[in-house]
Short mmCIF file of C-alpha atoms in Angstrom, two decimals:
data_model
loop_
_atom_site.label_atom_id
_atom_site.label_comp_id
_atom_site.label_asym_id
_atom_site.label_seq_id
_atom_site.Cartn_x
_atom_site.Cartn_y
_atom_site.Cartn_z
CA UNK A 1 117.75 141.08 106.69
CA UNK A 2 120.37 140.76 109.32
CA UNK A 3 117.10 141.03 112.25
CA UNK A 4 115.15 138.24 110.22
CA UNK A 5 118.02 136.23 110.59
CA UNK A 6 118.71 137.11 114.03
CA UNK A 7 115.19 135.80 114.98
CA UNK A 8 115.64 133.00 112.76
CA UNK A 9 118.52 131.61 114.63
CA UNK A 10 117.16 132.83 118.57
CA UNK A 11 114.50 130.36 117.99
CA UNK A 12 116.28 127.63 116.19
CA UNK A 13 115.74 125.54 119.13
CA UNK A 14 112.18 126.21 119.46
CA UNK A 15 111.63 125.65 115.54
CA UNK A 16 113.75 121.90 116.17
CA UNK A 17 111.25 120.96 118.39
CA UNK A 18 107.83 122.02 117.27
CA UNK A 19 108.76 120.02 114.21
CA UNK A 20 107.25 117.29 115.34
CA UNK A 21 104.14 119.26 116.14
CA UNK A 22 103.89 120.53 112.49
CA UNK A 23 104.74 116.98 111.14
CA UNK A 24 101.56 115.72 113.24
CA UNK A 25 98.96 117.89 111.77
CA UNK A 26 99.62 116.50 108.30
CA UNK A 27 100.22 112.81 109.98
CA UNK A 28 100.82 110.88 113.25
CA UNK A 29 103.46 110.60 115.05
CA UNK A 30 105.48 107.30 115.39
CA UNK A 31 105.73 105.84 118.39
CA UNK A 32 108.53 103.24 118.59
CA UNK A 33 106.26 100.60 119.12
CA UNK A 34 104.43 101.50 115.75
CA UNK A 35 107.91 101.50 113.91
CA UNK A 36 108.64 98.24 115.60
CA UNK A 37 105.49 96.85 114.28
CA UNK A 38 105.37 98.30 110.72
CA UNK A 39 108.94 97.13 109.97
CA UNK A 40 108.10 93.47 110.96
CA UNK A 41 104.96 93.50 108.50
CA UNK A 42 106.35 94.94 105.54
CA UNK A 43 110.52 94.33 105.87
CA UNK A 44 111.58 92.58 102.60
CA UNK A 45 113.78 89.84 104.53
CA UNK A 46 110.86 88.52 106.90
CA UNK A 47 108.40 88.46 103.42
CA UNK A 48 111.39 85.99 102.06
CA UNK A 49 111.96 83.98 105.50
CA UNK A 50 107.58 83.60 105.31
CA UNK A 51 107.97 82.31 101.63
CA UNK A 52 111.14 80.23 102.86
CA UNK A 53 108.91 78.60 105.83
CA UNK A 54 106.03 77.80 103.83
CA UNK A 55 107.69 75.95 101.50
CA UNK A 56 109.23 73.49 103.54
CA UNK A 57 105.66 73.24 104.95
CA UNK A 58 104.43 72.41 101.65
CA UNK A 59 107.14 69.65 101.15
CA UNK A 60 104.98 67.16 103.37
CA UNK A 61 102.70 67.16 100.89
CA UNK A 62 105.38 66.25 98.48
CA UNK A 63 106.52 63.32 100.60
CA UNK A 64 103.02 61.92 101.14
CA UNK A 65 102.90 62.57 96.95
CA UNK A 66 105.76 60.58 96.39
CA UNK A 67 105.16 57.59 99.22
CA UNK A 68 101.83 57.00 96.91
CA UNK A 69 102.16 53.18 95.48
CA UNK A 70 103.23 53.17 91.46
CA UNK A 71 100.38 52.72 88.65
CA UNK A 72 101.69 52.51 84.96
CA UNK A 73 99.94 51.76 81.91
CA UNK A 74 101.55 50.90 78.92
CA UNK A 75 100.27 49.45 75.37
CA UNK A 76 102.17 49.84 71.63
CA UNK A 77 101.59 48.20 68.70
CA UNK A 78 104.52 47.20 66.62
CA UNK A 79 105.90 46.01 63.25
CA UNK A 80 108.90 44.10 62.52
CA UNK A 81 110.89 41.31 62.19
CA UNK A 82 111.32 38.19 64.36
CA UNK A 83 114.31 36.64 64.30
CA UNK A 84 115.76 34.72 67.60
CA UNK A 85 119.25 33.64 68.36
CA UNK A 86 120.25 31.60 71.41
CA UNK A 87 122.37 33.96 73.53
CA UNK A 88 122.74 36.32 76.60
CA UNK A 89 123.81 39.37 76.59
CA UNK A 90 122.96 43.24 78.31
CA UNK A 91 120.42 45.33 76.82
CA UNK A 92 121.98 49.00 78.57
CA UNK A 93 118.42 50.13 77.18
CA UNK A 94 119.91 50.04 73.97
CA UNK A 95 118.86 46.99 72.44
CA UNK A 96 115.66 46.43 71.25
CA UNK A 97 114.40 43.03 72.60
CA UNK A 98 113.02 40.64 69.80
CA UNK A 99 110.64 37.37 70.77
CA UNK A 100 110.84 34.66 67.96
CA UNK A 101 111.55 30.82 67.17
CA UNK A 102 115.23 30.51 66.02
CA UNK A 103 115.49 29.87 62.61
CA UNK A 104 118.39 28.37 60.04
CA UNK A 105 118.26 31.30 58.38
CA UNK A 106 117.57 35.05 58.42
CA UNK A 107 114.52 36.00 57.29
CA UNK A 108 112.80 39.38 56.01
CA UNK A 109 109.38 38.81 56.62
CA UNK A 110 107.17 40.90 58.79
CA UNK A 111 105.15 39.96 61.78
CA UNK A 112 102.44 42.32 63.86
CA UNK A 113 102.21 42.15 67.61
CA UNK A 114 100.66 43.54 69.89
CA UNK A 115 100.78 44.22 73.73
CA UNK A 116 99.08 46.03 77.15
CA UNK A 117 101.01 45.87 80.40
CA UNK A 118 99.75 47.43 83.69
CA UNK A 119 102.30 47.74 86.35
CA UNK A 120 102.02 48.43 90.09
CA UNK A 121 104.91 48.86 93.27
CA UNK A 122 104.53 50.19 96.64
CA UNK A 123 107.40 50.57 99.14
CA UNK A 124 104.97 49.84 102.08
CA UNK A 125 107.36 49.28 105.00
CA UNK A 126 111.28 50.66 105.47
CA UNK A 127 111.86 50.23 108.98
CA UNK A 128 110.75 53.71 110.02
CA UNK A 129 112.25 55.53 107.13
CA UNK A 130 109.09 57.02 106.62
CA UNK A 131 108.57 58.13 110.66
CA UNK A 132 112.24 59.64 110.28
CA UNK A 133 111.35 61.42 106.83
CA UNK A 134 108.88 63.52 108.04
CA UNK A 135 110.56 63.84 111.84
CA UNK A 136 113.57 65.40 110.00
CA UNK A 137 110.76 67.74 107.91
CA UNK A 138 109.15 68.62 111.14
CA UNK A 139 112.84 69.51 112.47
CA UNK A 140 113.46 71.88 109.17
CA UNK A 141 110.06 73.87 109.59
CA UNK A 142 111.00 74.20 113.59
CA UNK A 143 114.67 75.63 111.99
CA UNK A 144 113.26 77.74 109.82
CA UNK A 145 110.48 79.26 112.29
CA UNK A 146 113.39 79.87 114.73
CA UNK A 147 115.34 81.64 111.98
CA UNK A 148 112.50 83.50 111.43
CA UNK A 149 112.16 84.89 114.71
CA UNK A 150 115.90 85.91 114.70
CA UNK A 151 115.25 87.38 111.45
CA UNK A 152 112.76 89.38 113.74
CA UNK A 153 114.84 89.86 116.78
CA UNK A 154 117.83 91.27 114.78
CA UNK A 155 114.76 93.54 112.87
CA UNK A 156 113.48 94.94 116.36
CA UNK A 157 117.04 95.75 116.84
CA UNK A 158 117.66 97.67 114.04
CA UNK A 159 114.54 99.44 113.98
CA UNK A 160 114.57 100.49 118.21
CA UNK A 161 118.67 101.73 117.22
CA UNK A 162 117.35 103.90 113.95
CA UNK A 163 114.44 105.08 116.33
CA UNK A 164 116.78 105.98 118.88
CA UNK A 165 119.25 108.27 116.54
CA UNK A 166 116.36 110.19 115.44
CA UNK A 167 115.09 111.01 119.04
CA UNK A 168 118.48 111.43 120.22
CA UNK A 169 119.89 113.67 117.46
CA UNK A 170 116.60 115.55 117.82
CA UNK A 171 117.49 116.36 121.32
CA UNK A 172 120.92 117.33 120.32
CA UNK A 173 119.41 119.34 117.48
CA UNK A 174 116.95 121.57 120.21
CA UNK A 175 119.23 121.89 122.89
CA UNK A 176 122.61 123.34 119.86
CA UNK A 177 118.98 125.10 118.66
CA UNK A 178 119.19 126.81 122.41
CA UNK A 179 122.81 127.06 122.56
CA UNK A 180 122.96 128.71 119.13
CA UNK A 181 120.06 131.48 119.93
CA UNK A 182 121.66 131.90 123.83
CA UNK A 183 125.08 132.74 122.02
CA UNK A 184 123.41 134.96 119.86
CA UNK A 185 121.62 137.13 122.78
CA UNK A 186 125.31 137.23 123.70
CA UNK A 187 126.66 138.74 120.40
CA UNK A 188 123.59 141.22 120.26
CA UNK A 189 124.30 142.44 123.73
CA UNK A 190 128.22 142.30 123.19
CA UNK A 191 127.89 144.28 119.79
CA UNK A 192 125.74 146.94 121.41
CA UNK A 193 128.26 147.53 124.47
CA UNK A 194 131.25 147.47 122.00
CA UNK A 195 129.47 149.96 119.25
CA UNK A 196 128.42 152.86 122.41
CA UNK A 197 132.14 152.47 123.50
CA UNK A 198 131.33 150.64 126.74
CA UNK A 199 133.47 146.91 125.52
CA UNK A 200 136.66 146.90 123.71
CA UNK A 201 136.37 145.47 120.14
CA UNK A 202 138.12 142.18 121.05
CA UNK A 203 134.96 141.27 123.32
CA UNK A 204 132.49 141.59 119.45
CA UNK A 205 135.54 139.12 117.95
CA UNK A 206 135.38 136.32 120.37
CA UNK A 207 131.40 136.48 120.37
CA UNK A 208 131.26 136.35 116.51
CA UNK A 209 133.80 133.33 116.92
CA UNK A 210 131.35 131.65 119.38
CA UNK A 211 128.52 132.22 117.21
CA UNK A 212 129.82 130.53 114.53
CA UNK A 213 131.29 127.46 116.66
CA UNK A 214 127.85 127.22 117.69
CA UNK A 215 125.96 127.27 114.64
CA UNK A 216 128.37 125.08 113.27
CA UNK A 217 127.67 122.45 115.69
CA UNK A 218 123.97 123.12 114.88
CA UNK A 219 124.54 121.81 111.39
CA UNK A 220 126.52 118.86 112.29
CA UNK A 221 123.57 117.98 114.07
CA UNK A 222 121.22 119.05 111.71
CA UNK A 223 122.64 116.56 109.42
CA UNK A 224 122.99 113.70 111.58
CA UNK A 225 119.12 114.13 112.15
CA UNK A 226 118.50 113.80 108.61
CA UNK A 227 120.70 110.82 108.23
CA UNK A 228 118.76 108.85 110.93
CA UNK A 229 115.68 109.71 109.24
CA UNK A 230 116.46 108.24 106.24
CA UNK A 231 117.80 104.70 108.00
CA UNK A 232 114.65 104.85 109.90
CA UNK A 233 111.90 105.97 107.20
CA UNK A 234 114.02 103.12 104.93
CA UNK A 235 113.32 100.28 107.98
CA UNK A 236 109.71 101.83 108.39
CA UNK A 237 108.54 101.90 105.24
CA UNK A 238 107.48 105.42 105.76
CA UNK A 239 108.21 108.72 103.39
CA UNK A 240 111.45 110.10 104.65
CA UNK A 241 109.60 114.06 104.19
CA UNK A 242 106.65 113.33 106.20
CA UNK A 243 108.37 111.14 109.13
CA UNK A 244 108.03 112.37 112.88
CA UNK A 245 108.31 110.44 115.96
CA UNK A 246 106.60 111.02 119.00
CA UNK A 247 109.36 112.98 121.58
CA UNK A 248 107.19 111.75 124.44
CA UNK A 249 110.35 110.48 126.80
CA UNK A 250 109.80 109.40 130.75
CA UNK A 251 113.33 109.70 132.44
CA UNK A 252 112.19 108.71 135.97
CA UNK A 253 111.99 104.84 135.00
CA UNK A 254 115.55 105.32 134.57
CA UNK A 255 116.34 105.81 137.98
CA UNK A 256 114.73 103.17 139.36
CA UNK A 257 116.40 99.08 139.55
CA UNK A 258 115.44 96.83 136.94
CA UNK A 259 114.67 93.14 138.89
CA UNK A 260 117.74 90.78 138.34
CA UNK A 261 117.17 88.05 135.49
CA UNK A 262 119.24 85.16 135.54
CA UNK A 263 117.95 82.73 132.99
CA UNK A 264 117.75 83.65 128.98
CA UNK A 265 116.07 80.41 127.94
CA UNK A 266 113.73 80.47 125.04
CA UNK A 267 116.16 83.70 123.87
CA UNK A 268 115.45 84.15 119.72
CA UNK A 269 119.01 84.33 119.36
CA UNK A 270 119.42 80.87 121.15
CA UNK A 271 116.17 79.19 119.73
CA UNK A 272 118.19 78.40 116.12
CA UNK A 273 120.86 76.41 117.79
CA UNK A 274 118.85 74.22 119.52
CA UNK A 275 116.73 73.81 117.02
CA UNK A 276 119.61 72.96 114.68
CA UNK A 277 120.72 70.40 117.54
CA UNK A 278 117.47 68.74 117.49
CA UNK A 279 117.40 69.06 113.80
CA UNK A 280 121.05 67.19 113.24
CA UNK A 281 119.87 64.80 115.60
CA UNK A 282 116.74 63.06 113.83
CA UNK A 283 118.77 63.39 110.65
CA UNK A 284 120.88 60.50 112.61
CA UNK A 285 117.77 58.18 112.92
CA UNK A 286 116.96 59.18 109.32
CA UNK A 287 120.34 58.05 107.98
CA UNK A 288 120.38 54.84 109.76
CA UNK A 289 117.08 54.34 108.54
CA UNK A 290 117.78 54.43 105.03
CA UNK A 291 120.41 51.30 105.29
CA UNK A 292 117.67 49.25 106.03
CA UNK A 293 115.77 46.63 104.25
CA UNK A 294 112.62 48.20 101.79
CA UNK A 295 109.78 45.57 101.40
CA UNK A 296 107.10 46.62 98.61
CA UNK A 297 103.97 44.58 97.04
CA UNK A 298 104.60 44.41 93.41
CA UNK A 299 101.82 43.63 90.78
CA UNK A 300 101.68 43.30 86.56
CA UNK A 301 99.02 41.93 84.43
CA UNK A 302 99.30 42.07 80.16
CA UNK A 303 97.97 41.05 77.11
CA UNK A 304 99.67 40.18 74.23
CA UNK A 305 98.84 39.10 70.44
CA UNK A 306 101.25 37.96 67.70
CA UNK A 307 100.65 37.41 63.68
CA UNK A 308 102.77 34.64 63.94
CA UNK A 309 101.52 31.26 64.87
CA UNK A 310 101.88 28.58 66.93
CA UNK A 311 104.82 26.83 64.55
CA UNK A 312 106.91 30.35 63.98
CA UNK A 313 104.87 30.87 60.71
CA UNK A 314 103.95 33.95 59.76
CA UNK A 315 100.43 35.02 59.53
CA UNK A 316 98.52 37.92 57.93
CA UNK A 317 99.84 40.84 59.75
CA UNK A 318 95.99 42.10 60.99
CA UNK A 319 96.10 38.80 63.12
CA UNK A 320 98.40 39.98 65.35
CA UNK A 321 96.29 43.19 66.20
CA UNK A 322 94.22 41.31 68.76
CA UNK A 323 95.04 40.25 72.17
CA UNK A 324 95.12 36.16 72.29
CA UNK A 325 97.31 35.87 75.60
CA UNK A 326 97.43 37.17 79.05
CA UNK A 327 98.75 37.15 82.07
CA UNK A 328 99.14 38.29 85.91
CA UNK A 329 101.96 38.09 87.81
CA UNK A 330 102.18 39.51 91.74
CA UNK A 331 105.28 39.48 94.40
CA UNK A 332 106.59 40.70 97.55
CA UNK A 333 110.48 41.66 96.83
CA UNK A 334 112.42 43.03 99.86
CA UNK A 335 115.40 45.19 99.11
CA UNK A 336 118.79 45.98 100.96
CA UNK A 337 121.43 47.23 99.35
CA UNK A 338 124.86 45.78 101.80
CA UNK A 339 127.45 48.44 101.05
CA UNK A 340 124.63 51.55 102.28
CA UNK A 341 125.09 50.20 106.32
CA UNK A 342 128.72 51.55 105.93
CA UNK A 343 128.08 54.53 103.96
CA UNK A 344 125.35 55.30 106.56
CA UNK A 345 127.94 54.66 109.34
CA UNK A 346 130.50 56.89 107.96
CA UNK A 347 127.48 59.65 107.69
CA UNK A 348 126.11 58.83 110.94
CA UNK A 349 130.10 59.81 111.93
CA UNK A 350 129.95 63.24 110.40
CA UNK A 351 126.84 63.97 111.41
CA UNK A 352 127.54 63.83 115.12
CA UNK A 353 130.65 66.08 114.50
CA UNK A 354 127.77 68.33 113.34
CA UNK A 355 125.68 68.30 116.19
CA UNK A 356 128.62 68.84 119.06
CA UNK A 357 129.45 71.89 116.38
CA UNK A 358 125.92 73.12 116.72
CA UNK A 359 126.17 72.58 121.01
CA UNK A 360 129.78 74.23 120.79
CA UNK A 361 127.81 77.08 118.93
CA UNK A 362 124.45 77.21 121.83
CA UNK A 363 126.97 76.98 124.29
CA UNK A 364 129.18 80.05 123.15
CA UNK A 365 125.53 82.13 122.43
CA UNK A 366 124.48 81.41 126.06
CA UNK A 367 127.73 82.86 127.23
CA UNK A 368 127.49 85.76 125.07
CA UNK A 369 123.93 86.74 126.29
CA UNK A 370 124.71 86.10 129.77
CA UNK A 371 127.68 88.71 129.55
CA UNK A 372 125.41 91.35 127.72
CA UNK A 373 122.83 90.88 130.69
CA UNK A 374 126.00 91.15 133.52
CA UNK A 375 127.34 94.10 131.75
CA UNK A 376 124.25 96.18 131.24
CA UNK A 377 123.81 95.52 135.03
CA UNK A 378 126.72 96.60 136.47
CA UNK A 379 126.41 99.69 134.13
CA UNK A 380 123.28 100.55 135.04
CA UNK A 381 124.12 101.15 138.65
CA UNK A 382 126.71 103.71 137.82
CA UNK A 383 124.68 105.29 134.73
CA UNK A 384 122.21 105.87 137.30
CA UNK A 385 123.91 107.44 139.93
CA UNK A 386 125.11 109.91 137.28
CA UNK A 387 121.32 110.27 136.35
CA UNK A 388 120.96 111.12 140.21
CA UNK A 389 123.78 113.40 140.35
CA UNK A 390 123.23 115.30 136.35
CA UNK A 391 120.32 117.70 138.04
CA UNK A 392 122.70 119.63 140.65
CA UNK A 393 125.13 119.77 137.98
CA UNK A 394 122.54 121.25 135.20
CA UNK A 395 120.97 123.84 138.17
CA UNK A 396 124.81 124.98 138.79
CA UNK A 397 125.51 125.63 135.65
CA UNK A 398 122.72 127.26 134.44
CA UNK A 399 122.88 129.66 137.49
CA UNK A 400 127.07 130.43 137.41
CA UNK A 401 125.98 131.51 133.38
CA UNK A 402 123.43 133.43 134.56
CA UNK A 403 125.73 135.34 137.27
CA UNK A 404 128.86 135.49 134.81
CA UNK A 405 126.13 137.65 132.17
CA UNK A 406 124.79 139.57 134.64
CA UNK A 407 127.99 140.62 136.19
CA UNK A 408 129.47 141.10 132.30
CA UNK A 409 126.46 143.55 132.06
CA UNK A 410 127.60 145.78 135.07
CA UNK A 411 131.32 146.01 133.97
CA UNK A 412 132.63 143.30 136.58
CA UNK A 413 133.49 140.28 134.16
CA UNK A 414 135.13 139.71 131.28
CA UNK A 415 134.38 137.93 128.44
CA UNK A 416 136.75 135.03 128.14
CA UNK A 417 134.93 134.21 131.74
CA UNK A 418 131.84 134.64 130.37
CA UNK A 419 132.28 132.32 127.66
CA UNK A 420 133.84 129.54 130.32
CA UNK A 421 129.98 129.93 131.80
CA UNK A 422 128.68 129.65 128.30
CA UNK A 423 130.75 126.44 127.43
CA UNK A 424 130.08 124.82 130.79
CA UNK A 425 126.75 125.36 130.25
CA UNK A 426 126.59 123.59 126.48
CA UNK A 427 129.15 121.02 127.99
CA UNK A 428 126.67 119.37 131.07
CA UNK A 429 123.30 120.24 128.58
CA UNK A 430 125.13 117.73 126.00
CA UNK A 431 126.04 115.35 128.94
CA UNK A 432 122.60 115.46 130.14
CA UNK A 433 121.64 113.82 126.68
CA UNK A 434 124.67 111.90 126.47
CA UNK A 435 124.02 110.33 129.70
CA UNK A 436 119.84 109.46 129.42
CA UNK A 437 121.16 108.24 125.93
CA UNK A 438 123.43 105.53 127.16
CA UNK A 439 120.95 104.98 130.25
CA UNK A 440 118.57 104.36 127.59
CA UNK A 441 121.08 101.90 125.39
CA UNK A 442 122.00 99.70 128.27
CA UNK A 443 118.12 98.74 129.38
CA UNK A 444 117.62 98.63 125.31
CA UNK A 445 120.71 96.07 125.96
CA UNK A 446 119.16 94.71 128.65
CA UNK A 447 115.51 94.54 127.31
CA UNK A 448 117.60 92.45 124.25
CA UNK A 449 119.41 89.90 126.22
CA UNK A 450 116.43 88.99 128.16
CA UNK A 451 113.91 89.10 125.16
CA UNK A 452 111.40 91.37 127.25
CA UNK A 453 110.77 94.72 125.91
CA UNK A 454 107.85 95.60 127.93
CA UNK A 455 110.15 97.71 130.58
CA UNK A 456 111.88 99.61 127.71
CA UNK A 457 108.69 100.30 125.92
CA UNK A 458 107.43 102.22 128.83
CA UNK A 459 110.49 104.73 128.43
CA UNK A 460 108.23 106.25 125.18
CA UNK A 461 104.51 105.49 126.24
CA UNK A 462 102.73 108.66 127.18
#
C-alpha cells in the first residue's frame, strides 16, 4: 500500500499534466479563442441585450403605425325622448346630448333616430417632429448596439481571466505535482540512510515535515484548479467533468516589444458614451420640435334620420329608421399649444446638463484607458527583463539542488542545507509561473485597452 502510494504521489506531476491528454480523447480541447467564441453565442446577458436591440428596432414600425392618418366609423340606432331646453352647459362625457324643438311642456313620448358618421384626421406636417422622432430612434438602436458590444467586451474579459486561472493553476498544479514527487525521492532516500544507521533520525523528521508541506500545497492547488473550472465551464457553457483546455503556451512573444499605441478611439468601452452624447443631443431637436405648431387635414361625412317631423311632431317610430339627411364637412385645423415652448425650454435646459454629464463621463473613460495602456507599458519593460533574467536563475537552482543531494548522499551535507536547495528550487519554479503569469496579464491588459486581441491570441495558438 505504502509503494502504490509512493508511485502515486512521484508522478503527481506527470498525472496533472497528461490530464489534458486524457480529457482530449473523449473531447477537444479548448482553445481560448473557442471559449471566447462559445461564451459570446450562448451567454444569457448578450441573448437579453439581442432581444433588447431588436425591439427598439421594431419600434419604427410602431411610429410609422401610429403616424398613419385616423379612419373611424360609427353608426347606432337609438330610442328616446326629445326634449330641448335653451341653455349651455359642459357635457364632461357625462351627459347624454339630446336634439329636439323646445317645448312648453315635458313630454313622454318616444322618437327613433338614426345616424352614420365617418371620421378622418391626419397630423401631416409638425415642423420636423417626425424627422426628430425617428433621429432620436436611430440614436437609441446606435445606444443599444454600443451597449451591446460592451456587454461583449466585459464578456471577453471574463471569459480570457477564467481561461487564464485554469491554465495558470494547472501549471501550479504540475510543477507542486514535481515538487511533491522530488520531495518524496528525498524522504525515500532519507528513510533508507536513517533505517541502515548511516543519518540520524532527525534527518527522516524534517523530510516527513517537507513532504507534507508539499503535498499540502498540492491540494491548495488542486482546489484552486477545480474552482476555475467551474467559473470557466459556467461562462463556456461546457460540462464542468469533461472540460480541458489546450496547455499549448508560446513564451518567446513575451520577450519581444509590443509597437506603441497611442489612440483608443472606437474603444467598446468608449463607444456607449458617445453614443449617449449623440443620443441626448437629437433628443434636443426632438423636444423643441414638439412645441411647435401641428397642422392636420380633417374630414367627416354622416347620415342621419329622425321619426319626428319637420314641426317637432312625432311620427311612427319605424320612420326614423331611414337615413333622410346628410352631410360632409372637411378642414385644415393647425394646433399649438402656448405654454409647451416653455416647458420645452425648461427640458431643453436639463437636457444639456445631460449631455455635458455624458462628455464629463467619455472624458473620464478616455483617461482611464489611456492610463491602463501607459501602465501595462511601462510594466512590460521590467516584466520582461525578469523574463530575460528567470532562465539563469531556474539553471542555478536546479544545479545547486542537484549538488546539495549529491553531496547529502556522500556524507558531506546536511539536511537543513539540503532542504534550503529544495525550497530555492520550488521558490524560482513558482516565480517562473508567477512571472509569465503577470507577463501574460499586462499584454491581456494591454490587448484590452487597445481593443486588439490578435497579439495576445498568438500567446495560445499552436
Amino acid at each position: 500500500m505504502t509503494f502504490h502510494r509512493t508511485k502515486w504521489f512521484r508522478y503527481a506531476g506527470w498525472l496533472a499534466c497528461s490530464l489534458s491528454l486524457w480529457g482530449g480523447l473523449q473531447a477537444q480541447p479548448l482553445t481560448i479563442e473557442a471559449a471566447v467564441d462559445q461564451s459570446l453565442r450562448q451567454f444569457p446577458t448578450l441573448t437579453a441585450q439581442r432581444s433588447a436591440i431588436e425591439a427598439l428596432r421594431a419600434n419604427v414600425a410602431v411610429l410609422q403605425a401610429n403616424r398613419l392618418p385616423n379612419l373611424r366609423l360609427h353608426s347606432q340606432t337609438n330610442i328616446g325622448t326629445a326634449n330641448g331646453l335653451s341653455g349651455s352647459y359642459f357635457s364632461l362625457g357625462l351627459i347624454v346630448p339630446t336634439s329636439g324643438a323646445r317645448r312648453a311642456e315635458n313630454s313622454g313620448s318616444l322618437a327613433t333616430g338614426n345616424i352614420a358618421l365617418a371620421t378622418a384626421d391626419w397630423e401631416f406636417y409638425n415642423f420636423g417632429r417626425f424627422r426628430a422622432e425617428d433621429q432620436l430612434l436611430r440614436a437609441d438602436v446606435a445606444v443599444g448596439e454600443a451597449q451591446f458590444d460592451r456587454e461583449q467586451f466585459s464578456l471577453r474579459q471574463s471569459v480570457v481571466g477564467a481561461y487564464l486561472d485554469v491554465f495558470w493553476t494547472q501549471q501550479t498544479l504540475r510543477l507542486e505535482g514535481q515538487n511533491l514527487a522530488r520531495v518524496d525521492t528525498v524522504r525515500r532516500i532519507i528513510g533508507n540512510l536513517v533505517r541502515n544507521g548511516i543519518k540520524p533520525g532527525l534527518d527522516s523528521s524534517l523530510a516527513n515535515v517537507a513532504f507534507s508541506r508539499a503535498k499540502l500545497a498540492y491540494q491548495r492547488v488542486e482546489a484552486d484548479y477545480q474552482q476555475a473550472r467551474v467559473l470557466l465551464g459556467t461562462l463556456t457553457g461546457q460540462s464542468v467533468a469533461t472540460l480541458q483546455i489546450d496547455t499549448t503556451f508560446r513564451a518567446d512573444p513575451l520577450l519581444t516589444s509590443i509597437p506603441p499605441v497611442q489612440s483608443t478611439l472606437n474603444h467598446p468601452l468608449l463607444r456607449v458614451a458617445e453614443r449617449l452624447v449623440s443620443r441626448q443631443t437629437v433628443e434636443i431637436d426632438l423636444i423643441r420640435k414638439t412645441a411647435l405648431p401641428r397642422l392636420s387635414v380633417l374630414a367627416a361625412t354622416w347620415a342621419r334620420g329622425t321619426s319626428l317631423g319637420v314641426d317637432n311632431e312625432f311620427g311612427s317610430l319605424g320612420s326614423g329608421l331611414g337615413y333622410s339627411r346628410t352631410n360632409y364637412l372637411l378642414g385644415v385645423a393647425a394646433t399649438v399649444n402656448l405654454p409647451d415652448f416653455k416647458r420645452a425650454g425648461a427640458r431643453v435646459r436639463q437636457q444639456q446638463f445631460r449631455i455635458e454629464q455624458a462628455r464629463s463621463q467619455l472624458a473620464a473613460q478616455q483617461i482611464d484607458l489611456q492610463n491602463t495602456l501607459l501602465g501595462a507599458d511601462a510594466q512590460l519593460v521590467v516584466v520582461g527583463q525578469q523574463l530575460a533574467e528567470l532562465p539563469n536563475a531556474l539553471r542555478a537552482a536546479r544545479d545547486a539542488y542537484a549538488q546539495r543531494l549529491s553531496l547529502y548522499n556522500n556524507g558531506v551535507e546536511t539536511i537543513l542545507n539540503l532542504t534550503d536547495a529544495l525550497n530555492l528550487l520550488i521558490a524560482v519554479e513558482r516565480e517562473v509561473v508567477q512571472t509569465r503569469t503577470e507577463a501574460v496579464r499586462l499584454r491581456f491588459q494591454y490587448a484590452q485597452a487597445t481593443n486588439n486581441f490578435e497579439d495576445f491570441y498568438t500567446l495560445f495558438r499552436r
